[in-house]
PDB file of C-alpha atoms in Angstrom:
ATOM      1  CA  MET A   1      23.695  67.689   4.446  1.00 63.00           C
ATOM      2  CA  ASN A   2      20.579  65.972   3.080  1.00 88.00           C
ATOM      3  CA  GLN A   3      18.025  64.380   5.349  1.00 92.00           C
ATOM      4  CA  ILE A   4      16.556  61.064   4.196  1.00 95.00           C
ATOM      5  CA  ILE A   5      14.170  58.519   5.726  1.00 96.00           C
ATOM      6  CA  LEU A   6      14.914  54.835   5.179  1.00 97.00           C
ATOM      7  CA  THR A   7      12.985  51.723   6.206  1.00 97.00           C
ATOM      8  CA  GLY A   8      15.124  48.821   7.293  1.00 97.00           C
ATOM      9  CA  MET A   9      16.555  46.432   9.873  1.00 98.00           C
ATOM     10  CA  ILE A  10      19.796  46.747  11.817  1.00 98.00           C
ATOM     11  CA  LEU A  11      22.191  43.920  10.959  1.00 97.00           C
ATOM     12  CA  SER A  12      25.016  44.872  13.320  1.00 97.00           C
ATOM     13  CA  ALA A  13      26.103  47.538  15.785  1.00 96.00           C
ATOM     14  CA  THR A  14      29.771  48.135  16.619  1.00 95.00           C
ATOM     15  CA  PRO A  15      31.144  50.456  19.345  1.00 94.00           C
ATOM     16  CA  ILE A  16      33.149  53.375  17.979  1.00 93.00           C
ATOM     17  CA  GLY A  17      35.172  55.617  20.262  1.00 91.00           C
ATOM     18  CA  GLU A  18      33.793  56.278  23.733  1.00 91.00           C
ATOM     19  CA  TYR A  19      30.113  56.936  23.054  1.00 93.00           C
ATOM     20  CA  ASP A  20      29.270  56.218  19.390  1.00 95.00           C
ATOM     21  CA  ARG A  21      28.165  53.191  17.393  1.00 96.00           C
ATOM     22  CA  ARG A  22      28.640  52.192  13.767  1.00 96.00           C
ATOM     23  CA  ILE A  23      25.415  50.670  12.501  1.00 97.00           C
ATOM     24  CA  VAL A  24      24.864  48.472   9.453  1.00 97.00           C
ATOM     25  CA  ILE A  25      21.284  48.650   8.190  1.00 98.00           C
ATOM     26  CA  LEU A  26      19.599  46.656   5.437  1.00 98.00           C
ATOM     27  CA  THR A  27      17.229  49.170   3.879  1.00 97.00           C
ATOM     28  CA  LYS A  28      14.363  49.005   1.434  1.00 96.00           C
ATOM     29  CA  GLU A  29      15.468  52.082  -0.460  1.00 95.00           C
ATOM     30  CA  GLN A  30      19.268  51.845  -0.702  1.00 94.00           C
ATOM     31  CA  GLY A  31      20.233  48.290   0.096  1.00 95.00           C
ATOM     32  CA  LYS A  32      22.829  47.875   2.826  1.00 96.00           C
ATOM     33  CA  ILE A  33      24.288  51.035   4.340  1.00 95.00           C
ATOM     34  CA  SER A  34      26.581  51.954   7.214  1.00 95.00           C
ATOM     35  CA  ALA A  35      25.760  54.868   9.484  1.00 96.00           C
ATOM     36  CA  PHE A  36      27.070  56.437  12.663  1.00 95.00           C
ATOM     37  CA  ALA A  37      24.879  56.770  15.728  1.00 96.00           C
ATOM     38  CA  LYS A  38      26.635  59.529  17.642  1.00 94.00           C
ATOM     39  CA  GLY A  39      26.313  59.421  21.417  1.00 94.00           C
ATOM     40  CA  ALA A  40      24.212  56.231  21.208  1.00 94.00           C
ATOM     41  CA  ARG A  41      26.145  54.634  24.077  1.00 93.00           C
ATOM     42  CA  ARG A  42      25.383  57.442  26.505  1.00 92.00           C
ATOM     43  CA  PRO A  43      22.756  56.314  29.066  1.00 89.00           C
ATOM     44  CA  ASN A  44      20.543  59.340  28.363  1.00 91.00           C
ATOM     45  CA  SER A  45      20.735  59.119  24.550  1.00 93.00           C
ATOM     46  CA  HIS A  46      17.422  58.872  22.691  1.00 92.00           C
ATOM     47  CA  LEU A  47      19.134  56.280  20.469  1.00 94.00           C
ATOM     48  CA  VAL A  48      20.412  54.000  23.229  1.00 90.00           C
ATOM     49  CA  GLY A  49      17.628  51.403  22.917  1.00 87.00           C
ATOM     50  CA  ALA A  50      16.942  51.843  19.224  1.00 92.00           C
ATOM     51  CA  VAL A  51      20.239  51.149  17.459  1.00 95.00           C
ATOM     52  CA  ASN A  52      20.650  47.462  18.274  1.00 94.00           C
ATOM     53  CA  PRO A  53      20.528  44.345  16.078  1.00 95.00           C
ATOM     54  CA  PHE A  54      16.961  43.154  15.266  1.00 95.00           C
ATOM     55  CA  THR A  55      15.530  46.678  15.337  1.00 96.00           C
ATOM     56  CA  PHE A  56      13.202  47.210  12.386  1.00 97.00           C
ATOM     57  CA  GLY A  57      11.778  50.638  11.659  1.00 97.00           C
ATOM     58  CA  LYS A  58      12.164  53.994   9.961  1.00 97.00           C
ATOM     59  CA  PHE A  59      15.537  55.688  10.241  1.00 97.00           C
ATOM     60  CA  THR A  60      15.910  59.434   9.804  1.00 97.00           C
ATOM     61  CA  ILE A  61      19.434  59.932   8.527  1.00 96.00           C
ATOM     62  CA  TYR A  62      21.648  62.822   7.547  1.00 94.00           C
ATOM     63  CA  GLU A  63      23.578  62.082   4.369  1.00 88.00           C
ATOM     64  CA  GLY A  64      26.985  63.731   4.502  1.00 83.00           C
ATOM     65  CA  ARG A  65      29.740  63.802   1.912  1.00 79.00           C
ATOM     66  CA  ALA A  66      31.433  60.670   3.198  1.00 80.00           C
ATOM     67  CA  SER A  67      29.066  59.068   5.709  1.00 87.00           C
ATOM     68  CA  TYR A  68      25.555  58.737   7.086  1.00 93.00           C
ATOM     69  CA  THR A  69      24.534  59.864  10.578  1.00 95.00           C
ATOM     70  CA  ILE A  70      21.409  58.604  12.320  1.00 97.00           C
ATOM     71  CA  GLN A  71      19.260  61.371  13.755  1.00 95.00           C
ATOM     72  CA  SER A  72      16.284  59.375  15.029  1.00 95.00           C
ATOM     73  CA  VAL A  73      14.595  55.972  14.804  1.00 97.00           C
ATOM     74  CA  GLU A  74      10.880  55.180  14.676  1.00 96.00           C
ATOM     75  CA  VAL A  75      10.861  51.567  15.869  1.00 96.00           C
ATOM     76  CA  VAL A  76       8.269  49.256  14.327  1.00 96.00           C
ATOM     77  CA  ASN A  77       9.502  46.018  15.896  1.00 95.00           C
ATOM     78  CA  TYR A  78      12.261  45.185  18.403  1.00 91.00           C
ATOM     79  CA  PHE A  79      11.594  41.426  18.214  1.00 93.00           C
ATOM     80  CA  SER A  80      11.783  41.467  21.988  1.00 89.00           C
ATOM     81  CA  GLU A  81      10.741  37.785  22.157  1.00 90.00           C
ATOM     82  CA  LEU A  82      14.097  36.819  20.659  1.00 88.00           C
ATOM     83  CA  ARG A  83      16.001  38.841  23.229  1.00 81.00           C
ATOM     84  CA  GLU A  84      14.440  36.713  25.963  1.00 84.00           C
ATOM     85  CA  ASP A  85      15.325  33.344  24.364  1.00 88.00           C
ATOM     86  CA  ILE A  86      19.058  32.671  23.974  1.00 91.00           C
ATOM     87  CA  VAL A  87      18.633  29.960  21.324  1.00 92.00           C
ATOM     88  CA  GLY A  88      16.071  31.991  19.397  1.00 92.00           C
ATOM     89  CA  ALA A  89      18.331  35.020  19.662  1.00 94.00           C
ATOM     90  CA  TYR A  90      21.258  33.188  18.089  1.00 95.00           C
ATOM     91  CA  TYR A  91      19.075  31.954  15.249  1.00 96.00           C
ATOM     92  CA  GLY A  92      18.241  35.605  14.734  1.00 96.00           C
ATOM     93  CA  PHE A  93      21.904  36.655  14.925  1.00 96.00           C
ATOM     94  CA  TYR A  94      22.737  33.979  12.376  1.00 97.00           C
ATOM     95  CA  PHE A  95      20.092  35.314   9.984  1.00 98.00           C
ATOM     96  CA  LEU A  96      21.478  38.843  10.404  1.00 98.00           C
ATOM     97  CA  GLU A  97      25.038  37.653   9.782  1.00 97.00           C
ATOM     98  CA  PHE A  98      23.923  35.597   6.753  1.00 98.00           C
ATOM     99  CA  ALA A  99      22.075  38.588   5.299  1.00 98.00           C
ATOM    100  CA  ASN A 100      25.042  40.864   5.989  1.00 97.00           C
ATOM    101  CA  TYR A 101      27.324  38.468   4.098  1.00 97.00           C
ATOM    102  CA  TYR A 102      25.093  38.281   1.026  1.00 96.00           C
ATOM    103  CA  THR A 103      23.784  41.818   0.653  1.00 96.00           C
ATOM    104  CA  ARG A 104      25.601  44.760  -0.917  1.00 93.00           C
ATOM    105  CA  GLU A 105      25.581  48.544  -0.697  1.00 90.00           C
ATOM    106  CA  ASN A 106      23.695  50.465  -3.383  1.00 86.00           C
ATOM    107  CA  ASN A 107      21.941  47.278  -4.469  1.00 93.00           C
ATOM    108  CA  ASP A 108      18.252  46.370  -4.632  1.00 95.00           C
ATOM    109  CA  GLU A 109      17.812  44.253  -1.497  1.00 97.00           C
ATOM    110  CA  LYS A 110      14.042  44.576  -1.029  1.00 97.00           C
ATOM    111  CA  ASN A 111      13.457  40.831  -1.199  1.00 98.00           C
ATOM    112  CA  MET A 112      16.230  40.090   1.286  1.00 98.00           C
ATOM    113  CA  LEU A 113      14.834  42.655   3.708  1.00 98.00           C
ATOM    114  CA  LYS A 114      11.379  41.155   3.327  1.00 98.00           C
ATOM    115  CA  LEU A 115      12.726  37.629   3.843  1.00 98.00           C
ATOM    116  CA  LEU A 116      14.722  38.704   6.883  1.00 98.00           C
ATOM    117  CA  TYR A 117      11.725  40.374   8.490  1.00 98.00           C
ATOM    118  CA  GLN A 118       9.383  37.438   7.823  1.00 98.00           C
ATOM    119  CA  SER A 119      11.997  34.991   9.106  1.00 98.00           C
ATOM    120  CA  MET A 120      12.375  36.914  12.370  1.00 97.00           C
ATOM    121  CA  ARG A 121       8.617  36.829  12.789  1.00 96.00           C
ATOM    122  CA  ALA A 122       8.644  33.072  12.147  1.00 97.00           C
ATOM    123  CA  LEU A 123      11.237  32.588  14.899  1.00 96.00           C
ATOM    124  CA  THR A 124       8.728  34.020  17.370  1.00 94.00           C
ATOM    125  CA  ASN A 125       6.057  31.534  16.220  1.00 93.00           C
ATOM    126  CA  GLU A 126       6.109  28.565  18.592  1.00 90.00           C
ATOM    127  CA  HIS A 127       4.331  26.355  16.039  1.00 93.00           C
ATOM    128  CA  ILE A 128       7.243  26.409  13.563  1.00 95.00           C
ATOM    129  CA  PRO A 129      10.525  24.726  14.602  1.00 95.00           C
ATOM    130  CA  ASP A 130      13.505  27.090  14.567  1.00 95.00           C
ATOM    131  CA  GLN A 131      15.482  24.579  12.492  1.00 96.00           C
ATOM    132  CA  LEU A 132      12.803  24.629   9.777  1.00 98.00           C
ATOM    133  CA  VAL A 133      12.829  28.432   9.784  1.00 98.00           C
ATOM    134  CA  ARG A 134      16.589  28.259   9.300  1.00 97.00           C
ATOM    135  CA  CYS A 135      16.245  25.856   6.348  1.00 98.00           C
ATOM    136  CA  ILE A 136      13.636  28.033   4.661  1.00 98.00           C
ATOM    137  CA  PHE A 137      15.656  31.200   5.233  1.00 98.00           C
ATOM    138  CA  GLU A 138      18.908  29.747   3.892  1.00 98.00           C
ATOM    139  CA  LEU A 139      17.381  28.107   0.822  1.00 98.00           C
ATOM    140  CA  LYS A 140      15.260  31.126  -0.122  1.00 98.00           C
ATOM    141  CA  THR A 141      18.313  33.368   0.262  1.00 98.00           C
ATOM    142  CA  TYR A 142      20.205  31.232  -2.252  1.00 98.00           C
ATOM    143  CA  TYR A 143      17.373  31.586  -4.743  1.00 98.00           C
ATOM    144  CA  ILE A 144      17.067  35.339  -4.218  1.00 97.00           C
ATOM    145  CA  MET A 145      20.792  35.608  -4.891  1.00 96.00           C
ATOM    146  CA  GLY A 146      20.603  33.341  -7.944  1.00 96.00           C
ATOM    147  CA  GLU A 147      22.660  30.588  -6.309  1.00 95.00           C
ATOM    148  CA  GLY A 148      20.017  27.999  -5.446  1.00 97.00           C
ATOM    149  CA  PRO A 149      20.062  24.342  -6.554  1.00 98.00           C
ATOM    150  CA  GLU A 150      18.017  23.100  -9.521  1.00 98.00           C
ATOM    151  CA  ILE A 151      15.096  21.107  -8.130  1.00 97.00           C
ATOM    152  CA  PHE A 152      12.647  20.797 -11.019  1.00 97.00           C
ATOM    153  CA  HIS A 153      14.689  19.014 -13.695  1.00 96.00           C
ATOM    154  CA  CYS A 154      17.998  17.250 -14.306  1.00 98.00           C
ATOM    155  CA  VAL A 155      20.900  19.704 -14.275  1.00 97.00           C
ATOM    156  CA  VAL A 156      22.662  17.688 -16.994  1.00 96.00           C
ATOM    157  CA  CYS A 157      20.024  16.904 -19.617  1.00 96.00           C
ATOM    158  CA  GLY A 158      16.969  18.835 -18.465  1.00 97.00           C
ATOM    159  CA  ASP A 159      14.705  15.794 -18.064  1.00 95.00           C
ATOM    160  CA  GLU A 160      11.721  16.299 -15.782  1.00 94.00           C
ATOM    161  CA  LYS A 161      10.223  12.785 -15.650  1.00 93.00           C
ATOM    162  CA  ARG A 162      12.897  10.166 -14.906  1.00 93.00           C
ATOM    163  CA  PRO A 163      13.761   9.251 -11.284  1.00 92.00           C
ATOM    164  CA  LYS A 164      16.467  11.523  -9.891  1.00 96.00           C
ATOM    165  CA  ILE A 165      19.054  11.853  -7.171  1.00 96.00           C
ATOM    166  CA  PHE A 166      20.120  15.111  -5.559  1.00 97.00           C
ATOM    167  CA  SER A 167      23.771  16.101  -5.797  1.00 97.00           C
ATOM    168  CA  VAL A 168      25.073  19.133  -3.930  1.00 97.00           C
ATOM    169  CA  ARG A 169      28.241  19.197  -6.007  1.00 96.00           C
ATOM    170  CA  LYS A 170      26.305  19.040  -9.277  1.00 96.00           C
ATOM    171  CA  GLY A 171      23.995  21.791  -8.037  1.00 97.00           C
ATOM    172  CA  GLY A 172      20.683  19.936  -7.973  1.00 97.00           C
ATOM    173  CA  LEU A 173      18.794  16.984  -9.383  1.00 98.00           C
ATOM    174  CA  VAL A 174      20.498  14.442 -11.651  1.00 98.00           C
ATOM    175  CA  CYS A 175      18.411  11.860 -13.510  1.00 96.00           C
ATOM    176  CA  ASP A 176      19.146   8.112 -13.559  1.00 94.00           C
ATOM    177  CA  GLN A 177      20.658   8.305 -17.048  1.00 96.00           C
ATOM    178  CA  CYS A 178      23.105  11.076 -16.093  1.00 97.00           C
ATOM    179  CA  LYS A 179      24.126  10.009 -12.598  1.00 95.00           C
ATOM    180  CA  SER A 180      27.230   8.057 -13.595  1.00 93.00           C
ATOM    181  CA  GLY A 181      30.192   9.464 -11.702  1.00 91.00           C
ATOM    182  CA  VAL A 182      28.091  11.341  -9.152  1.00 95.00           C
ATOM    183  CA  ILE A 183      29.585  10.467  -5.771  1.00 94.00           C
ATOM    184  CA  ASP A 184      27.384  12.479  -3.419  1.00 95.00           C
ATOM    185  CA  GLY A 185      23.928  11.678  -4.789  1.00 95.00           C
ATOM    186  CA  ILE A 186      21.053  10.977  -2.422  1.00 95.00           C
ATOM    187  CA  TYR A 187      17.450  10.060  -3.081  1.00 95.00           C
ATOM    188  CA  LEU A 188      15.229  12.733  -1.616  1.00 95.00           C
ATOM    189  CA  ASP A 189      12.076  11.944   0.280  1.00 95.00           C
ATOM    190  CA  GLN A 190       9.221  13.152  -1.921  1.00 96.00           C
ATOM    191  CA  SER A 191       8.126  15.523   0.841  1.00 97.00           C
ATOM    192  CA  THR A 192      11.650  16.943   1.058  1.00 97.00           C
ATOM    193  CA  LEU A 193      11.676  17.669  -2.668  1.00 97.00           C
ATOM    194  CA  TYR A 194       8.204  19.180  -2.527  1.00 98.00           C
ATOM    195  CA  SER A 195       9.259  21.406   0.393  1.00 98.00           C
ATOM    196  CA  MET A 196      12.287  22.659  -1.538  1.00 98.00           C
ATOM    197  CA  GLN A 197      10.179  23.339  -4.629  1.00 98.00           C
ATOM    198  CA  TYR A 198       7.638  25.199  -2.502  1.00 98.00           C
ATOM    199  CA  ILE A 199      10.362  27.349  -0.925  1.00 98.00           C
ATOM    200  CA  LYS A 200      11.793  28.232  -4.327  1.00 98.00           C
ATOM    201  CA  SER A 201       8.514  29.132  -6.018  1.00 97.00           C
ATOM    202  CA  GLN A 202       6.414  30.603  -3.218  1.00 97.00           C
ATOM    203  CA  GLU A 203       6.075  34.284  -2.352  1.00 97.00           C
ATOM    204  CA  ILE A 204       8.067  35.336   0.708  1.00 98.00           C
ATOM    205  CA  GLU A 205       4.946  36.285   2.670  1.00 96.00           C
ATOM    206  CA  LYS A 206       3.626  32.714   2.336  1.00 96.00           C
ATOM    207  CA  LEU A 207       6.828  30.795   3.090  1.00 97.00           C
ATOM    208  CA  TYR A 208       6.208  30.074   6.752  1.00 97.00           C
ATOM    209  CA  THR A 209       2.851  28.388   6.383  1.00 95.00           C
ATOM    210  CA  PHE A 210       3.833  24.700   6.489  1.00 95.00           C
ATOM    211  CA  ASN A 211       5.532  22.168   8.703  1.00 96.00           C
ATOM    212  CA  VAL A 212       7.430  18.953   7.999  1.00 97.00           C
ATOM    213  CA  THR A 213       8.142  15.615   9.668  1.00 97.00           C
ATOM    214  CA  ASP A 214      11.330  15.065  11.651  1.00 97.00           C
ATOM    215  CA  LYS A 215      12.636  12.856   8.826  1.00 97.00           C
ATOM    216  CA  VAL A 216      12.164  15.589   6.228  1.00 97.00           C
ATOM    217  CA  LEU A 217      13.669  18.227   8.515  1.00 97.00           C
ATOM    218  CA  ARG A 218      16.783  16.105   9.064  1.00 96.00           C
ATOM    219  CA  GLN A 219      17.197  15.684   5.304  1.00 97.00           C
ATOM    220  CA  LEU A 220      16.755  19.407   4.666  1.00 97.00           C
ATOM    221  CA  LEU A 221      19.347  20.243   7.317  1.00 97.00           C
ATOM    222  CA  LYS A 222      21.801  17.711   5.877  1.00 96.00           C
ATOM    223  CA  ILE A 223      21.425  19.106   2.354  1.00 97.00           C
ATOM    224  CA  LEU A 224      21.756  22.732   3.398  1.00 97.00           C
ATOM    225  CA  ASP A 225      24.741  22.072   5.652  1.00 96.00           C
ATOM    226  CA  ARG A 226      26.522  20.431   2.703  1.00 96.00           C
ATOM    227  CA  TYR A 227      25.448  23.212   0.367  1.00 97.00           C
ATOM    228  CA  ARG A 228      26.784  25.912   2.658  1.00 96.00           C
ATOM    229  CA  ASP A 229      30.071  24.047   3.199  1.00 95.00           C
ATOM    230  CA  ILE A 230      30.689  23.806  -0.544  1.00 95.00           C
ATOM    231  CA  TYR A 231      29.336  27.080  -1.911  1.00 95.00           C
ATOM    232  CA  VAL A 232      29.624  29.661   0.878  1.00 95.00           C
ATOM    233  CA  GLU A 233      33.188  30.822   1.496  1.00 89.00           C
ATOM    234  CA  HIS A 234      32.569  32.132   4.975  1.00 92.00           C
ATOM    235  CA  ARG A 235      32.325  30.781   8.496  1.00 92.00           C
ATOM    236  CA  PHE A 236      29.491  32.273  10.514  1.00 95.00           C
ATOM    237  CA  LYS A 237      30.416  32.805  14.167  1.00 95.00           C
ATOM    238  CA  SER A 238      26.781  32.952  15.226  1.00 95.00           C
ATOM    239  CA  LEU A 239      26.117  29.550  13.619  1.00 94.00           C
ATOM    240  CA  GLU A 240      29.049  28.001  15.453  1.00 94.00           C
ATOM    241  CA  ILE A 241      27.684  29.319  18.756  1.00 94.00           C
ATOM    242  CA  LEU A 242      24.184  28.165  17.821  1.00 91.00           C
ATOM    243  CA  GLU A 243      25.407  24.645  17.090  1.00 88.00           C
ATOM    244  CA  THR A 244      27.204  24.575  20.431  1.00 90.00           C
ATOM    245  CA  LEU A 245      24.018  25.667  22.210  1.00 85.00           C
ATOM    246  CA  SER A 246      21.956  23.050  20.345  1.00 76.00           C
ATOM    247  CA  GLU A 247      24.309  20.294  21.514  1.00 67.00           C
TER     248      GLU A 247
END
């Protein structure tokens, strides 16, 4: 067996048998992988506190013929603040589930790992609303995956100057001359549009450096809820719980 060291974050941990866990890790080097943490559910295991969702660090892994086995974990961040805040924790679980849905094995997922880590850090920042962190995370994920809406010019004719509406079904901005037949168009607040353009174009490390008004946040949430309903063929259990908690 080959020993490898991977940097990443645990997306999920599932009990296997009496004492083991099956771990899904989003790694810098190999994208998403699954690995077994043998004996991790034993009280005296050196892995018992390290192989849980949110754990970010370096994983020493044995690569077998058919599976990976975790030998040890050097934890860099547990994001313990989220574990002490039930609402914050479920935002975090939602981000993990969202990332798990979009990422693939043996794929370059460096940007998604970076976004996930920065988003978890933002959730622990009391100066940034959790709902705004969610909007930024979702929208940036779409762009990383090549599925984001067009927000700089008309999706029909390419015009950049004429007044525009935003249509989720059309996949972005539609100018006044092309909007005939668009049934879900809305006029975006200029600050909403600027926020979306900033999220698309800005480096991941600089995403969580702004705030918005309540009006803009409501519009962002409305757009992204519609976008997810139309383009994402998956229901996220953690989001359903989060929405129940928010109510």
